[in-house]
mmCIF file with all atom_site columns, C-alpha atoms in Angstrom:
data_model
loop_
_atom_site.group_PDB
_atom_site.id
_atom_site.type_symbol
_atom_site.label_atom_id
_atom_site.label_alt_id
_atom_site.label_comp_id
_atom_site.label_asym_id
_atom_site.label_entity_id
_atom_site.label_seq_id
_atom_site.pdbx_PDB_ins_code
_atom_site.Cartn_x
_atom_site.Cartn_y
_atom_site.Cartn_z
_atom_site.occupancy
_atom_site.B_iso_or_equiv
_atom_site.pdbx_formal_charge
_atom_site.auth_seq_id
_atom_site.auth_comp_id
_atom_site.auth_asym_id
_atom_site.auth_atom_id
_atom_site.pdbx_PDB_model_num
ATOM 1   C CA . SER C 1 1   ? -48.695 -126.821 217.031 1.00 0.00 ? 1   SER C CA 1
ATOM 2   C CA . GLN C 1 2   ? -45.609 -125.140 218.418 1.00 0.00 ? 2   GLN C CA 1
ATOM 3   C CA . LYS C 1 3   ? -46.089 -121.926 216.427 1.00 0.00 ? 3   LYS C CA 1
ATOM 4   C CA . ASN C 1 4   ? -49.561 -121.342 217.922 1.00 0.00 ? 4   ASN C CA 1
ATOM 5   C CA . SER C 1 5   ? -48.382 -121.989 221.458 1.00 0.00 ? 5   SER C CA 1
ATOM 6   C CA . ARG C 1 6   ? -45.573 -119.454 221.083 1.00 0.00 ? 6   ARG C CA 1
ATOM 7   C CA . LEU C 1 7   ? -48.072 -116.833 219.838 1.00 0.00 ? 7   LEU C CA 1
ATOM 8   C CA . MET C 1 8   ? -50.295 -117.521 222.864 1.00 0.00 ? 8   MET C CA 1
ATOM 9   C CA . LEU C 1 9   ? -47.422 -116.552 225.183 1.00 0.00 ? 9   LEU C CA 1
ATOM 10  C CA . ILE C 1 10  ? -47.603 -112.918 223.990 1.00 0.00 ? 10  ILE C CA 1
ATOM 11  C CA . PRO C 1 11  ? -50.080 -111.128 226.265 1.00 0.00 ? 11  PRO C CA 1
ATOM 12  C CA . LYS C 1 12  ? -53.177 -109.792 224.545 1.00 0.00 ? 12  LYS C CA 1
ATOM 13  C CA . LYS C 1 13  ? -52.504 -106.233 225.770 1.00 0.00 ? 13  LYS C CA 1
ATOM 14  C CA . TRP C 1 14  ? -49.161 -106.231 223.893 1.00 0.00 ? 14  TRP C CA 1
ATOM 15  C CA . MET C 1 15  ? -50.887 -107.399 220.728 1.00 0.00 ? 15  MET C CA 1
ATOM 16  C CA . VAL C 1 16  ? -53.474 -104.611 221.077 1.00 0.00 ? 16  VAL C CA 1
ATOM 17  C CA . ALA C 1 17  ? -50.712 -102.058 221.748 1.00 0.00 ? 17  ALA C CA 1
ATOM 18  C CA . ALA C 1 18  ? -48.711 -103.239 218.722 1.00 0.00 ? 18  ALA C CA 1
ATOM 19  C CA . SER C 1 19  ? -51.701 -103.067 216.385 1.00 0.00 ? 19  SER C CA 1
ATOM 20  C CA . PHE C 1 20  ? -52.612 -99.616  217.755 1.00 0.00 ? 20  PHE C CA 1
ATOM 21  C CA . LEU C 1 21  ? -49.035 -98.444  217.107 1.00 0.00 ? 21  LEU C CA 1
ATOM 22  C CA . ILE C 1 22  ? -49.093 -99.788  213.550 1.00 0.00 ? 22  ILE C CA 1
ATOM 23  C CA . LEU C 1 23  ? -52.449 -98.150  212.772 1.00 0.00 ? 23  LEU C CA 1
ATOM 24  C CA . THR C 1 24  ? -51.350 -94.837  214.306 1.00 0.00 ? 24  THR C CA 1
ATOM 25  C CA . SER C 1 25  ? -48.131 -94.726  212.311 1.00 0.00 ? 25  SER C CA 1
ATOM 26  C CA . LEU C 1 26  ? -50.016 -95.571  209.103 1.00 0.00 ? 26  LEU C CA 1
ATOM 27  C CA . GLY C 1 27  ? -52.469 -92.764  209.864 1.00 0.00 ? 27  GLY C CA 1
ATOM 28  C CA . ILE C 1 28  ? -49.702 -90.244  210.522 1.00 0.00 ? 28  ILE C CA 1
ATOM 29  C CA . TRP C 1 29  ? -47.901 -91.347  207.358 1.00 0.00 ? 29  TRP C CA 1
ATOM 30  C CA . GLY C 1 30  ? -51.123 -90.936  205.356 1.00 0.00 ? 30  GLY C CA 1
ATOM 31  C CA . ILE C 1 31  ? -51.763 -87.450  206.724 1.00 0.00 ? 31  ILE C CA 1
ATOM 32  C CA . GLN C 1 32  ? -48.137 -86.453  206.220 1.00 0.00 ? 32  GLN C CA 1
ATOM 33  C CA . SER C 1 33  ? -48.020 -87.627  202.606 1.00 0.00 ? 33  SER C CA 1
ATOM 34  C CA . LYS C 1 34  ? -51.287 -85.784  201.833 1.00 0.00 ? 34  LYS C CA 1
ATOM 35  C CA . TYR C 1 35  ? -50.495 -82.467  203.504 1.00 0.00 ? 35  TYR C CA 1
ATOM 36  C CA . PHE C 1 36  ? -46.686 -82.523  203.392 1.00 0.00 ? 36  PHE C CA 1
ATOM 37  C CA . PRO C 1 37  ? -45.837 -84.421  200.209 1.00 0.00 ? 37  PRO C CA 1
ATOM 38  C CA . SER C 1 38  ? -42.215 -85.055  199.283 1.00 0.00 ? 38  SER C CA 1
ATOM 39  C CA . ASN C 1 39  ? -40.668 -83.150  196.392 1.00 0.00 ? 39  ASN C CA 1
ATOM 40  C CA . LYS C 1 40  ? -40.717 -86.419  194.461 1.00 0.00 ? 40  LYS C CA 1
ATOM 41  C CA . ALA C 1 41  ? -44.493 -86.725  194.989 1.00 0.00 ? 41  ALA C CA 1
ATOM 42  C CA . ILE C 1 42  ? -45.081 -83.069  194.042 1.00 0.00 ? 42  ILE C CA 1
ATOM 43  C CA . TYR C 1 43  ? -43.053 -83.510  190.857 1.00 0.00 ? 43  TYR C CA 1
ATOM 44  C CA . ALA C 1 44  ? -44.866 -86.742  189.935 1.00 0.00 ? 44  ALA C CA 1
ATOM 45  C CA . ASN C 1 45  ? -48.213 -85.024  190.437 1.00 0.00 ? 45  ASN C CA 1
ATOM 46  C CA . TYR C 1 46  ? -47.460 -81.974  188.270 1.00 0.00 ? 46  TYR C CA 1
ATOM 47  C CA . PHE C 1 47  ? -45.059 -83.171  185.560 1.00 0.00 ? 47  PHE C CA 1
ATOM 48  C CA . GLU C 1 48  ? -46.660 -83.893  182.227 1.00 0.00 ? 48  GLU C CA 1
ATOM 49  C CA . PRO C 1 49  ? -44.718 -83.598  178.955 1.00 0.00 ? 49  PRO C CA 1
ATOM 50  C CA . SER C 1 50  ? -45.724 -80.634  176.818 1.00 0.00 ? 50  SER C CA 1
ATOM 51  C CA . ARG C 1 51  ? -47.726 -81.231  173.655 1.00 0.00 ? 51  ARG C CA 1
ATOM 52  C CA . ASN C 1 52  ? -45.790 -80.966  170.399 1.00 0.00 ? 52  ASN C CA 1
ATOM 53  C CA . ILE C 1 53  ? -46.980 -77.662  168.946 1.00 0.00 ? 53  ILE C CA 1
ATOM 54  C CA . VAL C 1 54  ? -44.072 -77.136  166.533 1.00 0.00 ? 54  VAL C CA 1
ATOM 55  C CA . GLN C 1 55  ? -44.095 -80.026  164.111 1.00 0.00 ? 55  GLN C CA 1
ATOM 56  C CA . PRO C 1 56  ? -47.587 -81.485  163.735 1.00 0.00 ? 56  PRO C CA 1
ATOM 57  C CA . ILE C 1 57  ? -47.323 -85.158  162.880 1.00 0.00 ? 57  ILE C CA 1
ATOM 58  C CA . VAL C 1 58  ? -49.523 -85.664  159.845 1.00 0.00 ? 58  VAL C CA 1
ATOM 59  C CA . ARG C 1 59  ? -50.474 -89.271  159.205 1.00 0.00 ? 59  ARG C CA 1
ATOM 60  C CA . GLY C 1 60  ? -49.510 -90.565  155.793 1.00 0.00 ? 60  GLY C CA 1
ATOM 61  C CA . GLU C 1 61  ? -47.004 -87.788  155.234 1.00 0.00 ? 61  GLU C CA 1
ATOM 62  C CA . ASN C 1 62  ? -43.509 -89.094  154.754 1.00 0.00 ? 62  ASN C CA 1
ATOM 63  C CA . LEU C 1 63  ? -41.459 -86.159  155.978 1.00 0.00 ? 63  LEU C CA 1
ATOM 64  C CA . ASN C 1 64  ? -38.077 -87.662  156.555 1.00 0.00 ? 64  ASN C CA 1
ATOM 65  C CA . THR C 1 65  ? -36.250 -84.724  158.107 1.00 0.00 ? 65  THR C CA 1
ATOM 66  C CA . ILE C 1 66  ? -34.365 -85.375  161.341 1.00 0.00 ? 66  ILE C CA 1
ATOM 67  C CA . GLU C 1 67  ? -36.511 -82.799  163.128 1.00 0.00 ? 67  GLU C CA 1
ATOM 68  C CA . TYR C 1 68  ? -39.734 -84.491  161.972 1.00 0.00 ? 68  TYR C CA 1
ATOM 69  C CA . ARG C 1 69  ? -38.420 -87.884  163.134 1.00 0.00 ? 69  ARG C CA 1
ATOM 70  C CA . ALA C 1 70  ? -37.414 -86.340  166.487 1.00 0.00 ? 70  ALA C CA 1
ATOM 71  C CA . PHE C 1 71  ? -40.974 -85.133  167.043 1.00 0.00 ? 71  PHE C CA 1
ATOM 72  C CA . VAL C 1 72  ? -42.409 -88.510  165.991 1.00 0.00 ? 72  VAL C CA 1
ATOM 73  C CA . ALA C 1 73  ? -40.180 -90.137  168.656 1.00 0.00 ? 73  ALA C CA 1
ATOM 74  C CA . TYR C 1 74  ? -41.203 -87.441  171.174 1.00 0.00 ? 74  TYR C CA 1
ATOM 75  C CA . GLU C 1 75  ? -44.911 -88.040  170.579 1.00 0.00 ? 75  GLU C CA 1
ATOM 76  C CA . ALA C 1 76  ? -44.340 -91.797  170.876 1.00 0.00 ? 76  ALA C CA 1
ATOM 77  C CA . LYS C 1 77  ? -42.729 -91.144  174.298 1.00 0.00 ? 77  LYS C CA 1
ATOM 78  C CA . ASN C 1 78  ? -39.478 -92.587  172.958 1.00 0.00 ? 78  ASN C CA 1
ATOM 79  C CA . TYR C 1 79  ? -37.493 -89.868  174.729 1.00 0.00 ? 79  TYR C CA 1
ATOM 80  C CA . HIS C 1 80  ? -33.995 -91.368  174.390 1.00 0.00 ? 80  HIS C CA 1
ATOM 81  C CA . LYS C 1 81  ? -34.410 -91.587  170.613 1.00 0.00 ? 81  LYS C CA 1
ATOM 82  C CA . ALA C 1 82  ? -35.930 -88.089  170.517 1.00 0.00 ? 82  ALA C CA 1
ATOM 83  C CA . ILE C 1 83  ? -32.919 -86.651  172.380 1.00 0.00 ? 83  ILE C CA 1
ATOM 84  C CA . ASN C 1 84  ? -30.508 -88.287  169.933 1.00 0.00 ? 84  ASN C CA 1
ATOM 85  C CA . LEU C 1 85  ? -32.474 -86.942  166.975 1.00 0.00 ? 85  LEU C CA 1
ATOM 86  C CA . PHE C 1 86  ? -32.858 -83.453  168.501 1.00 0.00 ? 86  PHE C CA 1
ATOM 87  C CA . ASN C 1 87  ? -29.071 -83.447  169.004 1.00 0.00 ? 87  ASN C CA 1
ATOM 88  C CA . SER C 1 88  ? -28.658 -84.147  165.267 1.00 0.00 ? 88  SER C CA 1
ATOM 89  C CA . VAL C 1 89  ? -30.965 -81.359  164.061 1.00 0.00 ? 89  VAL C CA 1
ATOM 90  C CA . LYS C 1 90  ? -28.992 -78.749  162.143 1.00 0.00 ? 90  LYS C CA 1
ATOM 91  C CA . ASN C 1 91  ? -31.189 -75.809  162.909 1.00 0.00 ? 91  ASN C CA 1
ATOM 92  C CA . PRO C 1 92  ? -30.143 -72.294  163.863 1.00 0.00 ? 92  PRO C CA 1
ATOM 93  C CA . ASP C 1 93  ? -33.518 -71.880  165.559 1.00 0.00 ? 93  ASP C CA 1
ATOM 94  C CA . GLN C 1 94  ? -32.540 -73.770  168.707 1.00 0.00 ? 94  GLN C CA 1
ATOM 95  C CA . VAL C 1 95  ? -35.136 -72.402  171.149 1.00 0.00 ? 95  VAL C CA 1
ATOM 96  C CA . TYR C 1 96  ? -37.893 -74.949  170.666 1.00 0.00 ? 96  TYR C CA 1
ATOM 97  C CA . ILE C 1 97  ? -35.413 -77.803  170.073 1.00 0.00 ? 97  ILE C CA 1
ATOM 98  C CA . ASP C 1 98  ? -33.805 -77.066  173.466 1.00 0.00 ? 98  ASP C CA 1
ATOM 99  C CA . PHE C 1 99  ? -37.264 -76.803  175.046 1.00 0.00 ? 99  PHE C CA 1
ATOM 100 C CA . TYR C 1 100 ? -38.388 -80.244  173.892 1.00 0.00 ? 100 TYR C CA 1
ATOM 101 C CA . LYS C 1 101 ? -34.990 -81.768  174.582 1.00 0.00 ? 101 LYS C CA 1
ATOM 102 C CA . GLY C 1 102 ? -35.219 -80.402  178.159 1.00 0.00 ? 102 GLY C CA 1
ATOM 103 C CA . ILE C 1 103 ? -38.608 -82.065  178.595 1.00 0.00 ? 103 ILE C CA 1
ATOM 104 C CA . CYS C 1 104 ? -37.205 -85.345  177.244 1.00 0.00 ? 104 CYS C CA 1
ATOM 105 C CA . PHE C 1 105 ? -34.498 -85.255  179.921 1.00 0.00 ? 105 PHE C CA 1
ATOM 106 C CA . LEU C 1 106 ? -37.145 -84.643  182.588 1.00 0.00 ? 106 LEU C CA 1
ATOM 107 C CA . ALA C 1 107 ? -39.231 -87.525  181.242 1.00 0.00 ? 107 ALA C CA 1
ATOM 108 C CA . ILE C 1 108 ? -36.286 -89.949  181.482 1.00 0.00 ? 108 ILE C CA 1
ATOM 109 C CA . ASN C 1 109 ? -35.521 -88.803  185.029 1.00 0.00 ? 109 ASN C CA 1
ATOM 110 C CA . LYS C 1 110 ? -32.447 -86.687  184.261 1.00 0.00 ? 110 LYS C CA 1
ATOM 111 C CA . PRO C 1 111 ? -33.503 -83.299  185.658 1.00 0.00 ? 111 PRO C CA 1
ATOM 112 C CA . GLU C 1 112 ? -29.927 -82.030  185.980 1.00 0.00 ? 112 GLU C CA 1
ATOM 113 C CA . GLU C 1 113 ? -29.463 -82.303  182.209 1.00 0.00 ? 113 GLU C CA 1
ATOM 114 C CA . SER C 1 114 ? -32.727 -80.459  181.587 1.00 0.00 ? 114 SER C CA 1
ATOM 115 C CA . ILE C 1 115 ? -31.950 -77.458  183.793 1.00 0.00 ? 115 ILE C CA 1
ATOM 116 C CA . ASP C 1 116 ? -29.378 -75.702  181.557 1.00 0.00 ? 116 ASP C CA 1
ATOM 117 C CA . LEU C 1 117 ? -31.533 -76.216  178.464 1.00 0.00 ? 117 LEU C CA 1
ATOM 118 C CA . LEU C 1 118 ? -34.741 -74.987  180.091 1.00 0.00 ? 118 LEU C CA 1
ATOM 119 C CA . LYS C 1 119 ? -32.970 -72.091  181.793 1.00 0.00 ? 119 LYS C CA 1
ATOM 120 C CA . SER C 1 120 ? -31.607 -70.802  178.489 1.00 0.00 ? 120 SER C CA 1
ATOM 121 C CA . VAL C 1 121 ? -35.051 -71.117  176.849 1.00 0.00 ? 121 VAL C CA 1
ATOM 122 C CA . SER C 1 122 ? -36.796 -69.400  179.785 1.00 0.00 ? 122 SER C CA 1
ATOM 123 C CA . GLU C 1 123 ? -34.404 -66.458  179.473 1.00 0.00 ? 123 GLU C CA 1
ATOM 124 C CA . THR C 1 124 ? -35.095 -66.037  175.728 1.00 0.00 ? 124 THR C CA 1
ATOM 125 C CA . ASN C 1 125 ? -36.886 -62.789  174.988 1.00 0.00 ? 125 ASN C CA 1
ATOM 126 C CA . ASP C 1 126 ? -37.316 -63.223  171.252 1.00 0.00 ? 126 ASP C CA 1
ATOM 127 C CA . LEU C 1 127 ? -41.064 -63.168  170.697 1.00 0.00 ? 127 LEU C CA 1
ATOM 128 C CA . ASN C 1 128 ? -41.352 -64.117  167.048 1.00 0.00 ? 128 ASN C CA 1
ATOM 129 C CA . ASN C 1 129 ? -43.873 -66.840  166.279 1.00 0.00 ? 129 ASN C CA 1
ATOM 130 C CA . LYS C 1 130 ? -41.417 -69.740  166.530 1.00 0.00 ? 130 LYS C CA 1
ATOM 131 C CA . HIS C 1 131 ? -40.374 -68.728  170.045 1.00 0.00 ? 131 HIS C CA 1
ATOM 132 C CA . LYS C 1 132 ? -43.528 -67.203  171.391 1.00 0.00 ? 132 LYS C CA 1
ATOM 133 C CA . GLY C 1 133 ? -44.493 -68.675  174.713 1.00 0.00 ? 133 GLY C CA 1
ATOM 134 C CA . PHE C 1 134 ? -41.638 -71.168  174.933 1.00 0.00 ? 134 PHE C CA 1
ATOM 135 C CA . ASN C 1 135 ? -39.865 -69.041  177.542 1.00 0.00 ? 135 ASN C CA 1
ATOM 136 C CA . LYS C 1 136 ? -42.911 -69.131  179.842 1.00 0.00 ? 136 LYS C CA 1
ATOM 137 C CA . LYS C 1 137 ? -43.430 -72.863  179.369 1.00 0.00 ? 137 LYS C CA 1
ATOM 138 C CA . ALA C 1 138 ? -39.734 -73.508  179.942 1.00 0.00 ? 138 ALA C CA 1
ATOM 139 C CA . GLN C 1 139 ? -39.907 -71.595  183.227 1.00 0.00 ? 139 GLN C CA 1
ATOM 140 C CA . TRP C 1 140 ? -42.652 -73.954  184.451 1.00 0.00 ? 140 TRP C CA 1
ATOM 141 C CA . TYR C 1 141 ? -40.632 -77.057  183.581 1.00 0.00 ? 141 TYR C CA 1
ATOM 142 C CA . LEU C 1 142 ? -37.508 -75.458  185.056 1.00 0.00 ? 142 LEU C CA 1
ATOM 143 C CA . ALA C 1 143 ? -39.367 -74.959  188.357 1.00 0.00 ? 143 ALA C CA 1
ATOM 144 C CA . LEU C 1 144 ? -40.411 -78.636  188.268 1.00 0.00 ? 144 LEU C CA 1
ATOM 145 C CA . ALA C 1 145 ? -36.820 -79.701  187.567 1.00 0.00 ? 145 ALA C CA 1
ATOM 146 C CA . TYR C 1 146 ? -35.709 -77.765  190.661 1.00 0.00 ? 146 TYR C CA 1
ATOM 147 C CA . VAL C 1 147 ? -38.482 -79.426  192.693 1.00 0.00 ? 147 VAL C CA 1
ATOM 148 C CA . LYS C 1 148 ? -37.296 -82.814  191.435 1.00 0.00 ? 148 LYS C CA 1
ATOM 149 C CA . ILE C 1 149 ? -33.687 -82.258  192.591 1.00 0.00 ? 149 ILE C CA 1
ATOM 150 C CA . ASN C 1 150 ? -34.852 -80.782  195.942 1.00 0.00 ? 150 ASN C CA 1
ATOM 151 C CA . ASP C 1 151 ? -33.536 -77.300  195.110 1.00 0.00 ? 151 ASP C CA 1
ATOM 152 C CA . ASP C 1 152 ? -36.418 -75.564  196.876 1.00 0.00 ? 152 ASP C CA 1
ATOM 153 C CA . GLN C 1 153 ? -34.783 -72.131  196.771 1.00 0.00 ? 153 GLN C CA 1
ATOM 154 C CA . ASN C 1 154 ? -34.597 -72.004  192.960 1.00 0.00 ? 154 ASN C CA 1
ATOM 155 C CA . ALA C 1 155 ? -37.988 -73.716  192.601 1.00 0.00 ? 155 ALA C CA 1
ATOM 156 C CA . ILE C 1 156 ? -39.591 -71.053  194.818 1.00 0.00 ? 156 ILE C CA 1
ATOM 157 C CA . LYS C 1 157 ? -37.871 -68.284  192.800 1.00 0.00 ? 157 LYS C CA 1
ATOM 158 C CA . GLU C 1 158 ? -39.214 -69.624  189.474 1.00 0.00 ? 158 GLU C CA 1
ATOM 159 C CA . LEU C 1 159 ? -42.705 -70.360  190.845 1.00 0.00 ? 159 LEU C CA 1
ATOM 160 C CA . THR C 1 160 ? -42.934 -66.865  192.365 1.00 0.00 ? 160 THR C CA 1
ATOM 161 C CA . GLU C 1 161 ? -42.041 -65.320  188.988 1.00 0.00 ? 161 GLU C CA 1
ATOM 162 C CA . ILE C 1 162 ? -44.764 -67.416  187.330 1.00 0.00 ? 162 ILE C CA 1
ATOM 163 C CA . ILE C 1 163 ? -47.324 -66.293  189.927 1.00 0.00 ? 163 ILE C CA 1
ATOM 164 C CA . ASN C 1 164 ? -46.328 -62.624  189.643 1.00 0.00 ? 164 ASN C CA 1
ATOM 165 C CA . ASP C 1 165 ? -46.371 -62.599  185.828 1.00 0.00 ? 165 ASP C CA 1
ATOM 166 C CA . PRO C 1 166 ? -49.531 -60.737  184.729 1.00 0.00 ? 166 PRO C CA 1
ATOM 167 C CA . ALA C 1 167 ? -49.437 -62.512  181.340 1.00 0.00 ? 167 ALA C CA 1
ATOM 168 C CA . GLU C 1 168 ? -49.389 -65.977  182.936 1.00 0.00 ? 168 GLU C CA 1
ATOM 169 C CA . ASN C 1 169 ? -52.697 -67.597  183.755 1.00 0.00 ? 169 ASN C CA 1
ATOM 170 C CA . ILE C 1 170 ? -52.497 -71.267  182.789 1.00 0.00 ? 170 ILE C CA 1
ATOM 171 C CA . ARG C 1 171 ? -49.929 -72.387  185.362 1.00 0.00 ? 171 ARG C CA 1
ATOM 172 C CA . LYS C 1 172 ? -50.577 -69.796  188.081 1.00 0.00 ? 172 LYS C CA 1
ATOM 173 C CA . ASP C 1 173 ? -52.852 -71.999  190.235 1.00 0.00 ? 173 ASP C CA 1
ATOM 174 C CA . ALA C 1 174 ? -50.559 -75.010  190.026 1.00 0.00 ? 174 ALA C CA 1
ATOM 175 C CA . ALA C 1 175 ? -47.550 -72.803  190.860 1.00 0.00 ? 175 ALA C CA 1
ATOM 176 C CA . ASN C 1 176 ? -49.422 -71.501  193.918 1.00 0.00 ? 176 ASN C CA 1
ATOM 177 C CA . GLU C 1 177 ? -50.247 -75.042  195.062 1.00 0.00 ? 177 GLU C CA 1
ATOM 178 C CA . ILE C 1 178 ? -46.627 -76.202  194.760 1.00 0.00 ? 178 ILE C CA 1
ATOM 179 C CA . LEU C 1 179 ? -45.389 -73.060  196.506 1.00 0.00 ? 179 LEU C CA 1
ATOM 180 C CA . GLU C 1 180 ? -47.632 -73.780  199.499 1.00 0.00 ? 180 GLU C CA 1
ATOM 181 C CA . PHE C 1 181 ? -46.053 -77.236  199.837 1.00 0.00 ? 181 PHE C CA 1
ATOM 182 C CA . LEU C 1 182 ? -42.489 -75.915  199.555 1.00 0.00 ? 182 LEU C CA 1
ATOM 183 C CA . GLU C 1 183 ? -42.706 -72.936  201.904 1.00 0.00 ? 183 GLU C CA 1
#
C-alpha cells in the first residue's frame, strides 16, 4: 500500500531519534511534575473541604432552619445551594458561616471569592466556643486559595505563619511541604 511505502522512506535512524526525543521529553515532564508541581497540582493535592463541626446533621430530625439546610447542602457537596442558603442565614454569629461559605467557593473553583471571607475569619481573635479554631483553619484554606490563584507571595506568608505558630500542629507538615514547592 502507498501508506507503508511512504513510511519506509523515513530512515530508521530518524525514527529512532524521534522516539528517543519523545521518551526523553516524557521523562523530563514526569520528573518536573513530581518535583516541581504546578500551583494547580499542589492545590488539587492538598484541598479537601473541612468537615461540618457546627451543625451535626442528625438523621430523622426535621430541623428546617436555613442554617441547618445550608449544612445539609454542604455535606452533600451541593456547594452552590449551600452558598445561597448561607447567604440567607440571619445570624449575627457570622464567623463560621463565612468560613464554610469560603470553603464552598474554593470547592466550586472560585478562589477569589473565598479570599475575603477566609481572610476575615483568619483575623478573628474571638475565642469563644463557636469561633474557636476557625481562624486557624481559615488561614490554611486562605493559603490554599493563594496557591490556587498563583499568588505565591501571600501563600508563603500564610504558610510561614502556620509553621511558626506553636499552637498549630495538624497542618504544619503539609504547610512545610507546600512551602518547599513554592520557594
